[in-house]
Coordinates of C-alpha atoms and ligand atoms in Angstrom, one line a residue:
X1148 CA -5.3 -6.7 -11.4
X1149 CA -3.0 -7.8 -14.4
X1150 CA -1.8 -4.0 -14.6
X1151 CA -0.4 -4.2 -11.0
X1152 CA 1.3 -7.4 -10.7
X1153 CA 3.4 -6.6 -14.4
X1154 CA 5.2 -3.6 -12.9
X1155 CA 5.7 -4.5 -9.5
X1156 CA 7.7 -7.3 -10.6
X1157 CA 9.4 -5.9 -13.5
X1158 CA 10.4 -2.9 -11.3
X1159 CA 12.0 -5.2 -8.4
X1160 CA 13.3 -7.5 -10.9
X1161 CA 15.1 -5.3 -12.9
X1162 CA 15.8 -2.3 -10.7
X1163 CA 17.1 -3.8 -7.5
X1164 CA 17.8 -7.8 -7.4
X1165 CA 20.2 -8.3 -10.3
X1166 CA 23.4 -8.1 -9.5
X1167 CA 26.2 -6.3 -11.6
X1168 CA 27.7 -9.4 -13.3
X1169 CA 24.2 -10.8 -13.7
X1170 CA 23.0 -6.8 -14.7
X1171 CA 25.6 -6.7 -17.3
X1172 CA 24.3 -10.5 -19.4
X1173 CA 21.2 -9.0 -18.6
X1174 CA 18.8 -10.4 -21.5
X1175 CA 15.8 -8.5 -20.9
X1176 CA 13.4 -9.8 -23.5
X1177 CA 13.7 -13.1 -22.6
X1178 CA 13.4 -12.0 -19.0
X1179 CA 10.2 -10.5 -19.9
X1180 CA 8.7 -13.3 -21.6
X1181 CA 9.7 -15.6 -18.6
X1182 CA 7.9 -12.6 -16.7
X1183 CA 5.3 -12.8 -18.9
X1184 CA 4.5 -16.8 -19.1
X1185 CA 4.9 -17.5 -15.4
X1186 CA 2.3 -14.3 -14.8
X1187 CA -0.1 -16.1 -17.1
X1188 CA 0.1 -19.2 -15.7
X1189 CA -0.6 -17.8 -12.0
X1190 CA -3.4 -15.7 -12.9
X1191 CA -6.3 -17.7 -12.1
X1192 CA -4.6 -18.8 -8.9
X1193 CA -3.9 -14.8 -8.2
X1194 CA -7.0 -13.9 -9.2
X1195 CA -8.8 -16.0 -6.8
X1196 CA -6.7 -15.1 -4.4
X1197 CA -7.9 -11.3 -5.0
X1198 CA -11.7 -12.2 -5.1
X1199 CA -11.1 -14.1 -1.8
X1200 CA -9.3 -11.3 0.3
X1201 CA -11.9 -9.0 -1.4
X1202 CA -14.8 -10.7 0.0
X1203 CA -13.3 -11.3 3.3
X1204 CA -11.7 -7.4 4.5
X1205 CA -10.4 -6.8 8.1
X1206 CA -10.0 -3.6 9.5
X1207 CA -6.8 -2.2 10.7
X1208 CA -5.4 -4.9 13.3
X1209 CA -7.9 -7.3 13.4
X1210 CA -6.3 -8.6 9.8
X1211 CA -5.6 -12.2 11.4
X1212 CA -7.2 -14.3 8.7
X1213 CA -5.8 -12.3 5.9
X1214 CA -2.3 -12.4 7.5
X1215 CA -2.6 -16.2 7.8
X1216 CA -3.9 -16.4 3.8
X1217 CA -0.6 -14.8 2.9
X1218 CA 2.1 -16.6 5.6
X1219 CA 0.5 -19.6 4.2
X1220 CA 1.2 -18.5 0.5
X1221 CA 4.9 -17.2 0.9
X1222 CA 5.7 -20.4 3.0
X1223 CA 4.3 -22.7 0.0
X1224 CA 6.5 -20.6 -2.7
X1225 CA 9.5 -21.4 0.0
X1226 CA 9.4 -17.6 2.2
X1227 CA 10.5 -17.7 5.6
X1228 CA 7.8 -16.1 7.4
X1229 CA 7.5 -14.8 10.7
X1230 CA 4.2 -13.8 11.9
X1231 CA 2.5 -10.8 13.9
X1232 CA 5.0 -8.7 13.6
X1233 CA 3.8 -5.0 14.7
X1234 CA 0.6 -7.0 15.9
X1235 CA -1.0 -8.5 12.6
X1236 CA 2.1 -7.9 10.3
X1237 CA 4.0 -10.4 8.4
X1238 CA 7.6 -10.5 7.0
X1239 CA 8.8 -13.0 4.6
X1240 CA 12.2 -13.8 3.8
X1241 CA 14.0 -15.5 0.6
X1242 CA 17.6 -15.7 0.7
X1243 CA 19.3 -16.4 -2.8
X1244 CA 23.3 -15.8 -2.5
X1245 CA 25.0 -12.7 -2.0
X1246 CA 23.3 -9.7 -3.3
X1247 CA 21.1 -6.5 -2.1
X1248 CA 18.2 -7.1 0.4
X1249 CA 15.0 -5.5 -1.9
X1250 CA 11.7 -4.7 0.4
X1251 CA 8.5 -5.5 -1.1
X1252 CA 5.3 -4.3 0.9
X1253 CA 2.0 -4.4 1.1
X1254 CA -0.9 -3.5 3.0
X1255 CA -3.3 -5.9 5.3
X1256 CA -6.8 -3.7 6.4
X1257 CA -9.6 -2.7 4.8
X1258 CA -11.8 0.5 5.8
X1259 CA -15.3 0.4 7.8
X1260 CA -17.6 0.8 5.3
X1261 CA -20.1 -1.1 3.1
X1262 CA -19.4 -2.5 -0.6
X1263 CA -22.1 -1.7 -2.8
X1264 CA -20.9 -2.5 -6.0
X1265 CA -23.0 -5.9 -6.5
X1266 CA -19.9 -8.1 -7.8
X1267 CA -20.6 -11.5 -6.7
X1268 CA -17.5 -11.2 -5.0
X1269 CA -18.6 -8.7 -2.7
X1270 CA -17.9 -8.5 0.8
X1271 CA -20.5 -8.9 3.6
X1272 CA -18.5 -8.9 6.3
X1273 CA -19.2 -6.7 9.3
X1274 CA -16.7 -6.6 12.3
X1275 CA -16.2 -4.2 15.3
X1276 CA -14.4 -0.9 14.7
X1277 CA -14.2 1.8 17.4
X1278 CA -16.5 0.1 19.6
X1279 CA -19.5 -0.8 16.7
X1280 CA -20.2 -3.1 14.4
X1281 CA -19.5 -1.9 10.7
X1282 CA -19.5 -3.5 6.8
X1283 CA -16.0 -4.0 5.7
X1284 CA -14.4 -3.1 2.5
X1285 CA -11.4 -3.4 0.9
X1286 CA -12.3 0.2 -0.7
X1287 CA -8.8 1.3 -0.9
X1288 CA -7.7 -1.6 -3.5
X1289 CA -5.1 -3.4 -0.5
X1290 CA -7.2 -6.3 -2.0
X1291 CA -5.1 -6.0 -5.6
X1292 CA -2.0 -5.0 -3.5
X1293 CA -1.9 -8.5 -1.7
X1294 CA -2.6 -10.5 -5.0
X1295 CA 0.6 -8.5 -6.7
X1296 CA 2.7 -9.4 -3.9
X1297 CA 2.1 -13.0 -3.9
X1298 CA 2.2 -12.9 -7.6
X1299 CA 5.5 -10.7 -7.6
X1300 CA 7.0 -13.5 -4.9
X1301 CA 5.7 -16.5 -7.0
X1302 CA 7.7 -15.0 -10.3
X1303 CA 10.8 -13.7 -8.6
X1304 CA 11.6 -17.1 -7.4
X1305 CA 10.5 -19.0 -10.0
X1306 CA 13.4 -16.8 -12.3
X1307 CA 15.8 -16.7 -9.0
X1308 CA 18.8 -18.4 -11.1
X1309 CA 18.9 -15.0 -12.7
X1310 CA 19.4 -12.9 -9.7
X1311 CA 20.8 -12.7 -6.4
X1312 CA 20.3 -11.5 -3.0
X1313 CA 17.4 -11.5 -0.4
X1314 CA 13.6 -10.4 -1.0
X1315 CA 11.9 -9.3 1.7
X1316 CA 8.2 -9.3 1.7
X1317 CA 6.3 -7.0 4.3
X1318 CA 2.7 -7.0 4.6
X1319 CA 1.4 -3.9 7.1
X1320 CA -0.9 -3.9 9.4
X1321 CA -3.7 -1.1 10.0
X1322 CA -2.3 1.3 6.8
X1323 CA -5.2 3.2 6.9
X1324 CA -4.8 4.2 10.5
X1325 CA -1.7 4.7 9.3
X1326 CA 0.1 3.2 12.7
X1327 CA 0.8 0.1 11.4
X1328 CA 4.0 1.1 9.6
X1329 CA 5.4 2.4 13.1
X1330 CA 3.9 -0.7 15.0
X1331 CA 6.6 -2.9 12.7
X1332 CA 9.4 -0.4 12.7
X1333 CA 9.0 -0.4 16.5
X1334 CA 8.7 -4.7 16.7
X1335 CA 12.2 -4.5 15.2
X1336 CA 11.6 -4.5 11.4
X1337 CA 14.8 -3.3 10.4
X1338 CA 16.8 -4.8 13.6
X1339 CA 15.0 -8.3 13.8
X1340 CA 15.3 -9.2 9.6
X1341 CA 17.8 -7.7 7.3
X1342 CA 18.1 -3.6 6.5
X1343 CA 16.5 -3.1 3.1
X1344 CA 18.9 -1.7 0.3
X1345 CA 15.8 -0.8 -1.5
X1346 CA 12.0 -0.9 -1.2
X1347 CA 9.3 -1.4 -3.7
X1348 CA 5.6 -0.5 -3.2
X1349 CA 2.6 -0.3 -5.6
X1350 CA -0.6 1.4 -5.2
X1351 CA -4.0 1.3 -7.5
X1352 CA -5.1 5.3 -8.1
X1353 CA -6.7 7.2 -10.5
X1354 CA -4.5 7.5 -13.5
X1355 CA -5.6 6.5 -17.2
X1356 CA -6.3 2.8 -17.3
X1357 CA -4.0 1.3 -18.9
X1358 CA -1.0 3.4 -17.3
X1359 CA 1.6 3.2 -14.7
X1360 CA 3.5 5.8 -12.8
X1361 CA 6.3 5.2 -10.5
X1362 CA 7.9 7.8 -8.3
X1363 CA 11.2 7.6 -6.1
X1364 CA 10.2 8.9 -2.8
X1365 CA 7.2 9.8 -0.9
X1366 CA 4.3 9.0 -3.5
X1367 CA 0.8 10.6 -2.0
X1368 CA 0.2 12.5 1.2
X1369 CA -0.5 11.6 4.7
X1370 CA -3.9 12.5 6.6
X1371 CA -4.0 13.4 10.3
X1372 CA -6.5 14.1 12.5
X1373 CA -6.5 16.3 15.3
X1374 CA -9.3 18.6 17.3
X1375 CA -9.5 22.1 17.9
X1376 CA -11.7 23.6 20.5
X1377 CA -13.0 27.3 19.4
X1378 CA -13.5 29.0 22.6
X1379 CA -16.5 31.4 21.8
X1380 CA -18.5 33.9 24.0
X1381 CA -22.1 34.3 24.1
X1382 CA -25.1 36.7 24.3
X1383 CA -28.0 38.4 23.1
X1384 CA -28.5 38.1 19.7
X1385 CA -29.8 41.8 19.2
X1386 CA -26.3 42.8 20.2
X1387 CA -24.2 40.1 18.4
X1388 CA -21.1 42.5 18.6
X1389 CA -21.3 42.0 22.2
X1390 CA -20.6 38.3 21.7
X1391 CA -17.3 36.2 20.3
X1392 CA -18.7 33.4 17.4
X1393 CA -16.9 30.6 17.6
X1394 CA -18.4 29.1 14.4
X1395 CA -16.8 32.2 12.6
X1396 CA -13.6 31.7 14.0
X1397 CA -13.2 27.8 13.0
X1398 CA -14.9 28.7 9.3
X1399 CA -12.0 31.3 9.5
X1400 CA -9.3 29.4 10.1
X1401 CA -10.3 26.4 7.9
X1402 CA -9.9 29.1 5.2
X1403 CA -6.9 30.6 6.3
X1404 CA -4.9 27.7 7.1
X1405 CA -5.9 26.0 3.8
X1406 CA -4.3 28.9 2.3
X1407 CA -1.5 28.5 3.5
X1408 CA -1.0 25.0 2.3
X1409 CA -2.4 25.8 -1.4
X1410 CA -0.1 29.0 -1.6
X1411 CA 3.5 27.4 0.0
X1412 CA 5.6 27.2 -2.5
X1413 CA 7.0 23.7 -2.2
X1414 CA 10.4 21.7 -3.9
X1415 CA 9.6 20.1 -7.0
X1416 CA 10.5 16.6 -6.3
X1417 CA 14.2 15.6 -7.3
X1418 CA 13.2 12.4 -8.1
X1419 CA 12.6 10.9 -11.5
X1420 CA 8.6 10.1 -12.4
X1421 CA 7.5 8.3 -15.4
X1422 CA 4.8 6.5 -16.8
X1423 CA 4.3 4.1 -19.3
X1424 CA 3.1 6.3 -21.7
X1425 CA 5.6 8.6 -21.1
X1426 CA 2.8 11.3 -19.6
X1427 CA 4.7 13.6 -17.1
X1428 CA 3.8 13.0 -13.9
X1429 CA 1.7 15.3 -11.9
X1430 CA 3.8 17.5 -9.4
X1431 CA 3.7 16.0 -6.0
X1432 CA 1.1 18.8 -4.6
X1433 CA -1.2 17.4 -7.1
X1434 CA -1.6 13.7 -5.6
X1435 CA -4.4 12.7 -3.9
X1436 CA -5.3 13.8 -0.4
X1437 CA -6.7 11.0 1.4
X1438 CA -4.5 8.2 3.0
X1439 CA -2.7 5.1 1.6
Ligands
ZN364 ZN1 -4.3 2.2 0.7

């Protein structure tokens, strides 16, 4: 987790929340030490509070108890925090003086499936999902997320005589349904608590260990679902010209439309992308496919 929680708060601390006279004594070595010691410090607390969300996952919606965890953690560093927001969604607001308002976010749910990795922190948890009772796991690393967050919180205002302005802290509901952003933009995110000037969000993937990429703008891609009915026609199979077969007509079009996506020529993204190690980032087509 220590990889996660370094740049989220480096990248809100020193990107968005210091203001220009503040910006300009900017004394960033000793702002990274303070980074630095108040992240060590926090660890075991942090990590606890990872093993603990990781062995207790709730699926999109039902994420009452993990909600709670964190309202109860960004009220002790001193958050305002208003609860079920688009449902099971949290936001968290810390006012320091004039400044920018800077959006921090994470994710709540886990997916429906079993952990089999043997940590002794591994979850057992079943709940209902679609109407049956499924193993829950925080597969998707929403576990790390939620530790970073608090840990990016706990930092930011133990350093908040060197910046100004207001943090909001957003955790989402049902990410991997991928509703749960809407569900809070509908429940007045953005008319109920402050307009963000900026937002900050970090996801685990598959890079190098060791290495961090950001990205300005949209990061990974989307997944929708959605059913086609192949309307087929049938008949004698000595004659099969006779007949319409619609398992050839949706193999078709799987292949057809995918080629269509795979040979669009699409916009490199305008935006900047590094890493730590200076790697170039992969063009956005090149992300991965699944959600969150
Ligand atoms: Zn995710």
């Amino acid at each position: 987790m220590t990889r996660f929680v370094r740049p989220l708060l480096a990248s809100v601390a020193l990107c968005g929340l210091l203001s220009p006279p503040a910006h300009a004594e900017l004394d960033v070595a000793r702002l990274k030490q303070t980074i630095e010691a108040s992240f060590e410090s926090e660890y075991p607390k942090l990590d606890a509070l990872y093993k603990d969300i990781h062995a207790h996952p709730e699926v999109a919606y039902q994420e009452v108890k993990t909600a709670a965890k964190l309202a109860a953690e960004m009220r002790a560093i001193g958050f305002e925090v208003t609860e079920h927001v688009g449902k099971t969604g949290l936001v968290a607001i810390y006012r320091n003086g004039d400044g920018p308002t800077i959006m921090v976010r994470t994710e709540l749910d886990a997916l429906p499936m079993e952990e089999k990795t043997g940590l002794p922190y591994a979850s057992r948890d079943k709940q209902i999902w679609q109407g049956r009772e499924t193993f829950v796991a925080h597969s998707c690393g929403h576990d790390i997320h939620m530790a970073s967050w608090v840990g990016t919180a706990k930092t930011l205002v133990g350093i908040k005589d060197q910046w100004h302005g207001t943090l909001m802290f957003i955790a989402q509901p049902a990410e991997e349904e991928v509703t749960g952003a809407k569900a809070m933009i509908d429940d007045g995110l953005f008319t109920r608590f402050p307009k963000p000037d900026a937002g900050f969000a970090l996801h685990d993937g598959s890079g190098a260990y060791g290495s961090v990429t950001y990205r300005v703008g949209v990061g990974s891609s989307n997944v929708d679902g959605l059913f086609i009915r192949f309307v087929g026609r049938g008949g004698h199979g000595a004659i099969p010209q006779a007949t319409i077969d619609p398992v050839m007509m949706a193999s078709r079009f799987v292949v057809d439309v995918q080629s269509v996506i795979s040979r669009k020529r699409t916009r490199p993204n305008s935006a900047s992308s590094l890493s730590a190690r200076s790697t170039p980032a992969p063009p956005a087509t090149s992300f991965p496919t699944r959600p969150g």
